[in-house]
Amino acid sequence: MILTRPTAPIADQKPGTSGLRKKTRVFMTPGYLENFVQSIWNAIGGVAGKTLVLGGDGRFFNDRAAQTILKMASASGASRVIVGQDALLSTPAASHLIRSRGADGGLILSASHNPGGETEDFGLKYNAANGGPAAESITAKIHSESEALREYLILDAPDCDLAALGEQRMGDMVIEVVDPVADYQALMENLFDFNAIRDLIAAGFQLRFDAMHAITGPYARAILETTLGAAPGSVVNAVPLPDFGGHHPDPNPVWAHDLMTAMFAPDAPDFGAASDGDGDRNMIVGRGLYVTPSDSLAVLAANAHLAPGYAQGLKGVARSMPTSAAVDRVAAARGLDCYATPTGWKFFGNLLDARRASLCGEESAGTGSDHVREKDGLWAVLLWLNILAVRQQSVAQIMAQHWAEFGRNYYSRHDYEAIDTAAATALMDDLRARLPDLPGTEVAGLRITEAQDFAYTDPIDRSVTTAQGLQITFVGGARLVLRLSGTGTEGATLRVYLERFEDAADRLALDPQAALAPVIAAAESLAGIAARTGRSKPDVIT
Ligand code: VG1
Ligand code: CO
């Protein structure tokens, strides 16, 4: 029986950088999830007759939320929902399923790198028929629908069995439960030279992949261990847990410190990697060397043609604005178009669809290509492995050669988490107001060439997105970016992105924080971060 339940608008359902993220208990409040899901249906013109994909990263409430969404899809007339077994799907696997099955869209249950559990975070994101995160125009529509919502529809029916592969019915709707890994693995086998990687591993190459108790565990085990022959146990923290073992599933040197310890030990493996909660991010570590995501993007751009799926060369590259310009240097050398977009994968969708860019990346450890419309953690790991197998060099040798050829963009991000929202907003507003006066002035010994509040005009649909971060550029290419996070669930998070270019042969192996010291000093002097946030140092440095 279809129930029409009266409801009232909930004020805080505005999607951020990547869907709606809130404390899990907020999402569990009766009606909260239902309101948001009905707002999505309303914003996309309903789901009658449509096929959707559904899955999530396995965090607490993933299973319950999936049942609610299925009942709401059925009540609103969806014809089919393709669900990963046990309601699990990595974000890139969901993107692939939407595309390969010609679905009308999909819902991904995840708060990605945010911690999980009943007292931590939950999230929900809508992806469109191209497999990519809904564009700003759609997320804005979802928000406005949520502000006017009066009722939602839900089927009064028992839960379905999401452990059983195959088809079942819920009302008039077909639920098709699929193996979350199989289609994704087949896609990877199409793109990469699995034989070359298998030979590399058989010859003694050792790797360690840290799944951080999140969704990539089953994918990495199937692909890296079972198919490519990595020793059993090469994938660690491989079992997805509802609270990710109490950790932040955020692949950076701070949260993946176990991996860092292993990779800097005397008996370190040749290659280390980690992924995040929903499997769309990657962290790459060589023996004794952390590769920043911005550098990783540049290396992949320079070497992608070594993998069969990219042998024809890239169509162009794109990075988020705060990501370092290392990839720009590769693009310039190879004659590729290079785009700078606002933070968040949704801004790459049009460039990928229009074939203007085929490799994209973000400084936050997201890299991906036109094979799906999301960033893809395991894909980046496999592309690195394919490159290592062809070049027969260590990660450190590849990085040294890359910097010798293109120069090095020293890079770091300093995060101030859960700070007072009013203080964070005031910091940004005050600096924004001073931007016009900054060019030509000097701060901490650096001369400012440009200062702007980043705005982006999409080259395909001409949509304009403003206020995407304050960008201050210095003589010599050093750069400072400040923006507020759009994925947090507590107070505000200030992100300070720092970059400085060096190409002198004897200055390519400096300590990044030391190399960036003048830019760090400039940030403090321009924004008064310590005084305004009450923090003497960043909470997280990556
Ligand atoms: C962060 C990252 C951004 C990324 C987003 C979603 O956003 O900085 O690059 O696209 O998370 O990634 P913010 O607004 O907090 O800076 V994920 O892996 O959380 O879906
Ligand atoms: Co993620």
PDB file of C-alpha atoms in Angstrom, residues 58-298:
ATOM      1  CA  GLY A  58      28.544   0.563   4.334  1.00  0.00           C
ATOM      2  CA  ARG A  59      28.609   3.079   7.158  1.00  0.00           C
ATOM      3  CA  PHE A  60      26.149   2.942  10.050  1.00  0.00           C
ATOM      4  CA  PHE A  61      22.540   3.443   8.812  1.00  0.00           C
ATOM      5  CA  ASN A  62      23.525   2.520   5.191  1.00  0.00           C
ATOM      6  CA  ASP A  63      21.311  -0.603   5.322  1.00  0.00           C
ATOM      7  CA  ARG A  64      18.291   1.078   6.940  1.00  0.00           C
ATOM      8  CA  ALA A  65      18.477   4.091   4.637  1.00  0.00           C
ATOM      9  CA  ALA A  66      18.603   1.835   1.569  1.00  0.00           C
ATOM     10  CA  GLN A  67      15.332   0.120   2.578  1.00  0.00           C
ATOM     11  CA  THR A  68      13.600   3.475   3.050  1.00  0.00           C
ATOM     12  CA  ILE A  69      14.818   4.743  -0.320  1.00  0.00           C
ATOM     13  CA  LEU A  70      13.610   1.564  -2.060  1.00  0.00           C
ATOM     14  CA  LYS A  71      10.146   1.930  -0.521  1.00  0.00           C
ATOM     15  CA  MET A  72      10.021   5.558  -1.618  1.00  0.00           C
ATOM     16  CA  ALA A  73      11.212   4.723  -5.153  1.00  0.00           C
ATOM     17  CA  SER A  74       8.532   2.065  -5.431  1.00  0.00           C
ATOM     18  CA  ALA A  75       5.804   4.358  -4.075  1.00  0.00           C
ATOM     19  CA  SER A  76       6.705   7.004  -6.662  1.00  0.00           C
ATOM     20  CA  GLY A  77       6.586   4.538  -9.540  1.00  0.00           C
ATOM     21  CA  ALA A  78      10.231   3.726 -10.323  1.00  0.00           C
ATOM     22  CA  SER A  79      10.382   0.684 -12.562  1.00  0.00           C
ATOM     23  CA  ARG A  80      13.730  -0.760 -11.466  1.00  0.00           C
ATOM     24  CA  VAL A  81      16.441  -0.166  -8.886  1.00  0.00           C
ATOM     25  CA  ILE A  82      19.825  -1.840  -9.340  1.00  0.00           C
ATOM     26  CA  VAL A  83      21.340  -2.277  -5.866  1.00  0.00           C
ATOM     27  CA  GLY A  84      24.773  -3.485  -4.833  1.00  0.00           C
ATOM     28  CA  GLN A  85      24.573  -6.594  -2.645  1.00  0.00           C
ATOM     29  CA  ASP A  86      23.970  -5.602   0.996  1.00  0.00           C
ATOM     30  CA  ALA A  87      23.395  -2.062  -0.311  1.00  0.00           C
ATOM     31  CA  LEU A  88      27.134  -1.680  -0.902  1.00  0.00           C
ATOM     32  CA  LEU A  89      28.708   0.085  -3.881  1.00  0.00           C
ATOM     33  CA  SER A  90      31.803   2.212  -4.101  1.00  0.00           C
ATOM     34  CA  THR A  91      31.140   5.629  -5.597  1.00  0.00           C
ATOM     35  CA  PRO A  92      33.050   4.873  -8.832  1.00  0.00           C
ATOM     36  CA  ALA A  93      31.332   1.478  -9.145  1.00  0.00           C
ATOM     37  CA  ALA A  94      27.945   3.203  -8.767  1.00  0.00           C
ATOM     38  CA  SER A  95      28.921   5.723 -11.433  1.00  0.00           C
ATOM     39  CA  HIS A  96      29.927   2.882 -13.758  1.00  0.00           C
ATOM     40  CA  LEU A  97      26.669   0.973 -13.161  1.00  0.00           C
ATOM     41  CA  ILE A  98      24.571   4.054 -13.950  1.00  0.00           C
ATOM     42  CA  ARG A  99      26.421   4.429 -17.243  1.00  0.00           C
ATOM     43  CA  SER A 100      26.745   0.795 -18.263  1.00  0.00           C
ATOM     44  CA  ARG A 101      23.112  -0.015 -17.470  1.00  0.00           C
ATOM     45  CA  GLY A 102      21.737   3.176 -18.994  1.00  0.00           C
ATOM     46  CA  ALA A 103      20.067   4.102 -15.700  1.00  0.00           C
ATOM     47  CA  ASP A 104      18.379   7.466 -15.241  1.00  0.00           C
ATOM     48  CA  GLY A 105      20.411   8.257 -12.145  1.00  0.00           C
ATOM     49  CA  GLY A 106      21.545   6.909  -8.816  1.00  0.00           C
ATOM     50  CA  LEU A 107      21.714   7.492  -5.088  1.00  0.00           C
ATOM     51  CA  ILE A 108      24.937   7.014  -3.176  1.00  0.00           C
ATOM     52  CA  LEU A 109      24.798   6.600   0.589  1.00  0.00           C
ATOM     53  CA  SER A 110      28.056   8.031   1.876  1.00  0.00           C
ATOM     54  CA  ALA A 111      29.747  10.828   3.729  1.00  0.00           C
ATOM     55  CA  SER A 112      32.986   9.738   2.075  1.00  0.00           C
ATOM     56  CA  HIS A 113      36.045  10.657   4.159  1.00  0.00           C
ATOM     57  CA  ASN A 114      33.956  11.779   7.145  1.00  0.00           C
ATOM     58  CA  PRO A 115      33.979   9.323  10.076  1.00  0.00           C
ATOM     59  CA  GLY A 116      31.030   6.931  10.370  1.00  0.00           C
ATOM     60  CA  GLY A 117      28.922   5.523  13.200  1.00  0.00           C
ATOM     61  CA  GLU A 118      25.797   6.461  15.100  1.00  0.00           C
ATOM     62  CA  THR A 119      27.474   9.526  16.602  1.00  0.00           C
ATOM     63  CA  GLU A 120      29.439  10.449  13.475  1.00  0.00           C
ATOM     64  CA  ASP A 121      28.426  11.345   9.921  1.00  0.00           C
ATOM     65  CA  PHE A 122      26.065  10.135   7.209  1.00  0.00           C
ATOM     66  CA  GLY A 123      25.375  11.434   3.735  1.00  0.00           C
ATOM     67  CA  LEU A 124      23.358  11.042   0.568  1.00  0.00           C
ATOM     68  CA  LYS A 125      24.191  12.146  -2.939  1.00  0.00           C
ATOM     69  CA  TYR A 126      22.247  12.083  -6.199  1.00  0.00           C
ATOM     70  CA  ASN A 127      24.067  11.286  -9.444  1.00  0.00           C
ATOM     71  CA  ALA A 128      22.595  11.982 -12.867  1.00  0.00           C
ATOM     72  CA  ALA A 129      22.273   9.783 -15.959  1.00  0.00           C
ATOM     73  CA  ASN A 130      25.868  10.502 -17.032  1.00  0.00           C
ATOM     74  CA  GLY A 131      26.975   8.805 -13.795  1.00  0.00           C
ATOM     75  CA  GLY A 132      28.287  12.031 -12.302  1.00  0.00           C
ATOM     76  CA  PRO A 133      27.317  14.055  -9.241  1.00  0.00           C
ATOM     77  CA  ALA A 134      24.291  16.251  -9.925  1.00  0.00           C
ATOM     78  CA  ALA A 135      25.217  19.660 -11.312  1.00  0.00           C
ATOM     79  CA  GLU A 136      24.744  22.803  -9.245  1.00  0.00           C
ATOM     80  CA  SER A 137      21.477  23.578 -11.038  1.00  0.00           C
ATOM     81  CA  ILE A 138      20.018  20.254  -9.808  1.00  0.00           C
ATOM     82  CA  THR A 139      21.354  20.460  -6.251  1.00  0.00           C
ATOM     83  CA  ALA A 140      19.905  23.969  -6.022  1.00  0.00           C
ATOM     84  CA  LYS A 141      16.539  22.591  -7.203  1.00  0.00           C
ATOM     85  CA  ILE A 142      16.690  19.803  -4.603  1.00  0.00           C
ATOM     86  CA  HIS A 143      17.287  22.419  -1.933  1.00  0.00           C
ATOM     87  CA  SER A 144      14.393  24.607  -3.050  1.00  0.00           C
ATOM     88  CA  GLU A 145      12.083  21.567  -3.222  1.00  0.00           C
ATOM     89  CA  SER A 146      13.089  20.692   0.353  1.00  0.00           C
ATOM     90  CA  GLU A 147      12.036  24.158   1.453  1.00  0.00           C
ATOM     91  CA  ALA A 148       8.508  23.724   0.097  1.00  0.00           C
ATOM     92  CA  LEU A 149       7.878  20.040   0.812  1.00  0.00           C
ATOM     93  CA  ARG A 150       4.449  19.140   2.188  1.00  0.00           C
ATOM     94  CA  GLU A 151       4.265  15.361   1.797  1.00  0.00           C
ATOM     95  CA  TYR A 152       6.201  12.283   0.774  1.00  0.00           C
ATOM     96  CA  LEU A 153       5.180   8.906  -0.623  1.00  0.00           C
ATOM     97  CA  ILE A 154       6.341   5.602   0.813  1.00  0.00           C
ATOM     98  CA  LEU A 155       5.314   2.008   0.335  1.00  0.00           C
ATOM     99  CA  ASP A 156       4.035   0.177   3.395  1.00  0.00           C
ATOM    100  CA  ALA A 157       5.888  -3.098   2.775  1.00  0.00           C
ATOM    101  CA  PRO A 158       8.359  -5.398   4.481  1.00  0.00           C
ATOM    102  CA  ASP A 159      12.095  -4.870   3.879  1.00  0.00           C
ATOM    103  CA  CYS A 160      13.567  -6.670   0.904  1.00  0.00           C
ATOM    104  CA  ASP A 161      16.480  -9.100   1.123  1.00  0.00           C
ATOM    105  CA  LEU A 162      19.501  -7.225  -0.164  1.00  0.00           C
ATOM    106  CA  ALA A 163      21.823 -10.160   0.511  1.00  0.00           C
ATOM    107  CA  ALA A 164      20.167 -12.251  -2.225  1.00  0.00           C
ATOM    108  CA  LEU A 165      21.583 -11.694  -5.711  1.00  0.00           C
ATOM    109  CA  GLY A 166      19.034 -11.509  -8.522  1.00  0.00           C
ATOM    110  CA  GLU A 167      15.629  -9.951  -9.007  1.00  0.00           C
ATOM    111  CA  GLN A 168      12.771  -9.493  -6.576  1.00  0.00           C
ATOM    112  CA  ARG A 169       9.765  -7.188  -6.524  1.00  0.00           C
ATOM    113  CA  MET A 170       8.679  -4.462  -4.179  1.00  0.00           C
ATOM    114  CA  GLY A 171       5.202  -3.320  -5.189  1.00  0.00           C
ATOM    115  CA  ASP A 172       5.377  -2.903  -8.967  1.00  0.00           C
ATOM    116  CA  MET A 173       9.099  -2.143  -8.909  1.00  0.00           C
ATOM    117  CA  VAL A 174      11.872  -4.628  -9.705  1.00  0.00           C
ATOM    118  CA  ILE A 175      14.834  -4.668  -7.340  1.00  0.00           C
ATOM    119  CA  GLU A 176      17.918  -6.163  -8.945  1.00  0.00           C
ATOM    120  CA  VAL A 177      20.668  -7.034  -6.497  1.00  0.00           C
ATOM    121  CA  VAL A 178      24.087  -7.225  -8.177  1.00  0.00           C
ATOM    122  CA  ASP A 179      27.638  -8.170  -7.188  1.00  0.00           C
ATOM    123  CA  PRO A 180      29.178  -4.772  -6.332  1.00  0.00           C
ATOM    124  CA  VAL A 181      32.632  -5.715  -7.667  1.00  0.00           C
ATOM    125  CA  ALA A 182      32.164  -7.700 -10.916  1.00  0.00           C
ATOM    126  CA  ASP A 183      31.268  -4.951 -13.428  1.00  0.00           C
ATOM    127  CA  TYR A 184      33.801  -2.569 -11.962  1.00  0.00           C
ATOM    128  CA  GLN A 185      36.574  -5.164 -12.162  1.00  0.00           C
ATOM    129  CA  ALA A 186      35.730  -5.881 -15.810  1.00  0.00           C
ATOM    130  CA  LEU A 187      36.043  -2.164 -16.565  1.00  0.00           C
ATOM    131  CA  MET A 188      39.485  -2.038 -14.919  1.00  0.00           C
ATOM    132  CA  GLU A 189      40.634  -5.073 -16.918  1.00  0.00           C
ATOM    133  CA  ASN A 190      39.663  -3.198 -20.086  1.00  0.00           C
ATOM    134  CA  LEU A 191      41.704  -0.135 -19.213  1.00  0.00           C
ATOM    135  CA  PHE A 192      44.898  -1.623 -17.829  1.00  0.00           C
ATOM    136  CA  ASP A 193      47.482  -4.216 -18.767  1.00  0.00           C
ATOM    137  CA  PHE A 194      46.709  -6.743 -16.037  1.00  0.00           C
ATOM    138  CA  ASN A 195      49.314  -9.158 -17.428  1.00  0.00           C
ATOM    139  CA  ALA A 196      52.086  -6.588 -17.081  1.00  0.00           C
ATOM    140  CA  ILE A 197      51.026  -5.803 -13.498  1.00  0.00           C
ATOM    141  CA  ARG A 198      50.758  -9.512 -12.706  1.00  0.00           C
ATOM    142  CA  ASP A 199      54.290 -10.061 -14.050  1.00  0.00           C
ATOM    143  CA  LEU A 200      55.609  -7.156 -11.982  1.00  0.00           C
ATOM    144  CA  ILE A 201      54.113  -8.629  -8.820  1.00  0.00           C
ATOM    145  CA  ALA A 202      55.255 -12.157  -9.687  1.00  0.00           C
ATOM    146  CA  ALA A 203      58.803 -10.796 -10.033  1.00  0.00           C
ATOM    147  CA  GLY A 204      58.748  -9.782  -6.354  1.00  0.00           C
ATOM    148  CA  PHE A 205      57.214  -6.293  -6.352  1.00  0.00           C
ATOM    149  CA  GLN A 206      55.463  -5.816  -3.003  1.00  0.00           C
ATOM    150  CA  LEU A 207      52.487  -3.628  -2.302  1.00  0.00           C
ATOM    151  CA  ARG A 208      50.305  -2.630   0.607  1.00  0.00           C
ATOM    152  CA  PHE A 209      46.806  -1.282   0.118  1.00  0.00           C
ATOM    153  CA  ASP A 210      45.011   0.153   3.145  1.00  0.00           C
ATOM    154  CA  ALA A 211      41.239  -0.015   2.662  1.00  0.00           C
ATOM    155  CA  MET A 212      40.723   1.793   5.994  1.00  0.00           C
ATOM    156  CA  HIS A 213      37.821  -0.555   6.868  1.00  0.00           C
ATOM    157  CA  ALA A 214      35.794   1.141   4.167  1.00  0.00           C
ATOM    158  CA  ILE A 215      34.208   0.146   0.882  1.00  0.00           C
ATOM    159  CA  THR A 216      37.305  -0.595  -1.240  1.00  0.00           C
ATOM    160  CA  GLY A 217      38.290  -3.655   0.807  1.00  0.00           C
ATOM    161  CA  PRO A 218      36.301  -6.185  -1.261  1.00  0.00           C
ATOM    162  CA  TYR A 219      37.290  -4.479  -4.535  1.00  0.00           C
ATOM    163  CA  ALA A 220      40.986  -4.357  -3.680  1.00  0.00           C
ATOM    164  CA  ARG A 221      41.070  -7.949  -2.483  1.00  0.00           C
ATOM    165  CA  ALA A 222      39.385  -9.226  -5.637  1.00  0.00           C
ATOM    166  CA  ILE A 223      41.542  -7.185  -7.999  1.00  0.00           C
ATOM    167  CA  LEU A 224      44.938  -6.847  -6.300  1.00  0.00           C
ATOM    168  CA  GLU A 225      45.151 -10.168  -4.462  1.00  0.00           C
ATOM    169  CA  THR A 226      42.926 -12.670  -6.264  1.00  0.00           C
ATOM    170  CA  THR A 227      43.401 -11.417  -9.835  1.00  0.00           C
ATOM    171  CA  LEU A 228      46.809  -9.746  -9.877  1.00  0.00           C
ATOM    172  CA  GLY A 229      48.514 -12.081  -7.442  1.00  0.00           C
ATOM    173  CA  ALA A 230      49.541  -9.739  -4.638  1.00  0.00           C
ATOM    174  CA  ALA A 231      50.311 -11.784  -1.517  1.00  0.00           C
ATOM    175  CA  PRO A 232      47.315 -12.477   0.737  1.00  0.00           C
ATOM    176  CA  GLY A 233      47.290  -9.743   3.358  1.00  0.00           C
ATOM    177  CA  SER A 234      48.612  -7.096   0.969  1.00  0.00           C
ATOM    178  CA  VAL A 235      45.207  -5.457   1.380  1.00  0.00           C
ATOM    179  CA  VAL A 236      44.921  -4.406   5.024  1.00  0.00           C
ATOM    180  CA  ASN A 237      41.841  -3.243   6.949  1.00  0.00           C
ATOM    181  CA  ALA A 238      39.928  -4.968   4.163  1.00  0.00           C
ATOM    182  CA  VAL A 239      36.632  -5.634   5.919  1.00  0.00           C
ATOM    183  CA  PRO A 240      34.163  -2.720   5.689  1.00  0.00           C
ATOM    184  CA  LEU A 241      32.887  -1.770   9.167  1.00  0.00           C
ATOM    185  CA  PRO A 242      29.922   0.491  10.014  1.00  0.00           C
ATOM    186  CA  ASP A 243      32.241   2.807  11.976  1.00  0.00           C
ATOM    187  CA  PHE A 244      35.376   2.243   9.863  1.00  0.00           C
ATOM    188  CA  GLY A 245      37.036   0.862  12.978  1.00  0.00           C
ATOM    189  CA  GLY A 246      36.630   4.245  14.686  1.00  0.00           C
ATOM    190  CA  HIS A 247      38.968   5.992  12.244  1.00  0.00           C
ATOM    191  CA  HIS A 248      38.541   8.723   9.649  1.00  0.00           C
ATOM    192  CA  PRO A 249      38.577   6.909   6.297  1.00  0.00           C
ATOM    193  CA  ASP A 250      40.522   9.808   4.828  1.00  0.00           C
ATOM    194  CA  PRO A 251      43.605   8.746   2.841  1.00  0.00           C
ATOM    195  CA  ASN A 252      46.237  11.267   3.842  1.00  0.00           C
ATOM    196  CA  PRO A 253      49.454  11.024   5.864  1.00  0.00           C
ATOM    197  CA  VAL A 254      47.620  11.983   9.060  1.00  0.00           C
ATOM    198  CA  TRP A 255      44.695   9.546   8.996  1.00  0.00           C
ATOM    199  CA  ALA A 256      46.557   6.785   7.151  1.00  0.00           C
ATOM    200  CA  HIS A 257      49.515   6.962   9.508  1.00  0.00           C
ATOM    201  CA  ASP A 258      49.823   3.162   9.763  1.00  0.00           C
ATOM    202  CA  LEU A 259      50.447   3.027   6.042  1.00  0.00           C
ATOM    203  CA  MET A 260      52.969   5.857   6.316  1.00  0.00           C
ATOM    204  CA  THR A 261      54.799   4.006   9.088  1.00  0.00           C
ATOM    205  CA  ALA A 262      54.922   0.832   7.005  1.00  0.00           C
ATOM    206  CA  MET A 263      56.140   2.707   3.925  1.00  0.00           C
ATOM    207  CA  PHE A 264      58.919   4.498   5.814  1.00  0.00           C
ATOM    208  CA  ALA A 265      60.152   1.356   7.602  1.00  0.00           C
ATOM    209  CA  PRO A 266      63.425  -0.322   6.550  1.00  0.00           C
ATOM    210  CA  ASP A 267      61.494  -3.297   5.138  1.00  0.00           C
ATOM    211  CA  ALA A 268      58.888  -1.157   3.380  1.00  0.00           C
ATOM    212  CA  PRO A 269      57.049  -2.581   0.377  1.00  0.00           C
ATOM    213  CA  ASP A 270      57.649  -1.028  -3.048  1.00  0.00           C
ATOM    214  CA  PHE A 271      54.276   0.649  -3.254  1.00  0.00           C
ATOM    215  CA  GLY A 272      51.638   1.776  -0.784  1.00  0.00           C
ATOM    216  CA  ALA A 273      48.144   3.116  -1.365  1.00  0.00           C
ATOM    217  CA  ALA A 274      44.947   3.842   0.517  1.00  0.00           C
ATOM    218  CA  SER A 275      41.417   4.805  -0.347  1.00  0.00           C
ATOM    219  CA  ASP A 276      38.606   6.627   1.438  1.00  0.00           C
ATOM    220  CA  GLY A 277      35.159   5.744   2.811  1.00  0.00           C
ATOM    221  CA  ASP A 278      33.402   5.497  -0.546  1.00  0.00           C
ATOM    222  CA  GLY A 279      36.402   4.459  -2.649  1.00  0.00           C
ATOM    223  CA  ASP A 280      36.750   7.522  -4.844  1.00  0.00           C
ATOM    224  CA  ARG A 281      40.000   8.878  -3.405  1.00  0.00           C
ATOM    225  CA  ASN A 282      43.539   7.531  -3.478  1.00  0.00           C
ATOM    226  CA  MET A 283      46.752   8.116  -1.642  1.00  0.00           C
ATOM    227  CA  ILE A 284      50.012   7.011  -3.253  1.00  0.00           C
ATOM    228  CA  VAL A 285      53.185   6.309  -1.274  1.00  0.00           C
ATOM    229  CA  GLY A 286      56.486   4.991  -2.552  1.00  0.00           C
ATOM    230  CA  ARG A 287      59.094   3.387  -0.333  1.00  0.00           C
ATOM    231  CA  GLY A 288      60.089   6.308   1.915  1.00  0.00           C
ATOM    232  CA  LEU A 289      58.252   8.863  -0.232  1.00  0.00           C
ATOM    233  CA  TYR A 290      54.747  10.340  -0.018  1.00  0.00           C
ATOM    234  CA  VAL A 291      53.431  11.501  -3.384  1.00  0.00           C
ATOM    235  CA  THR A 292      51.178  14.549  -3.028  1.00  0.00           C
ATOM    236  CA  PRO A 293      47.885  14.166  -4.895  1.00  0.00           C
ATOM    237  CA  SER A 294      48.744  17.176  -7.060  1.00  0.00           C
ATOM    238  CA  ASP A 295      52.039  15.559  -8.093  1.00  0.00           C
ATOM    239  CA  SER A 296      50.300  12.238  -8.625  1.00  0.00           C
ATOM    240  CA  LEU A 297      47.887  13.894 -11.042  1.00  0.00           C
ATOM    241  CA  ALA A 298      50.819  15.379 -12.964  1.00  0.00           C
TER     242      ALA A 298
END
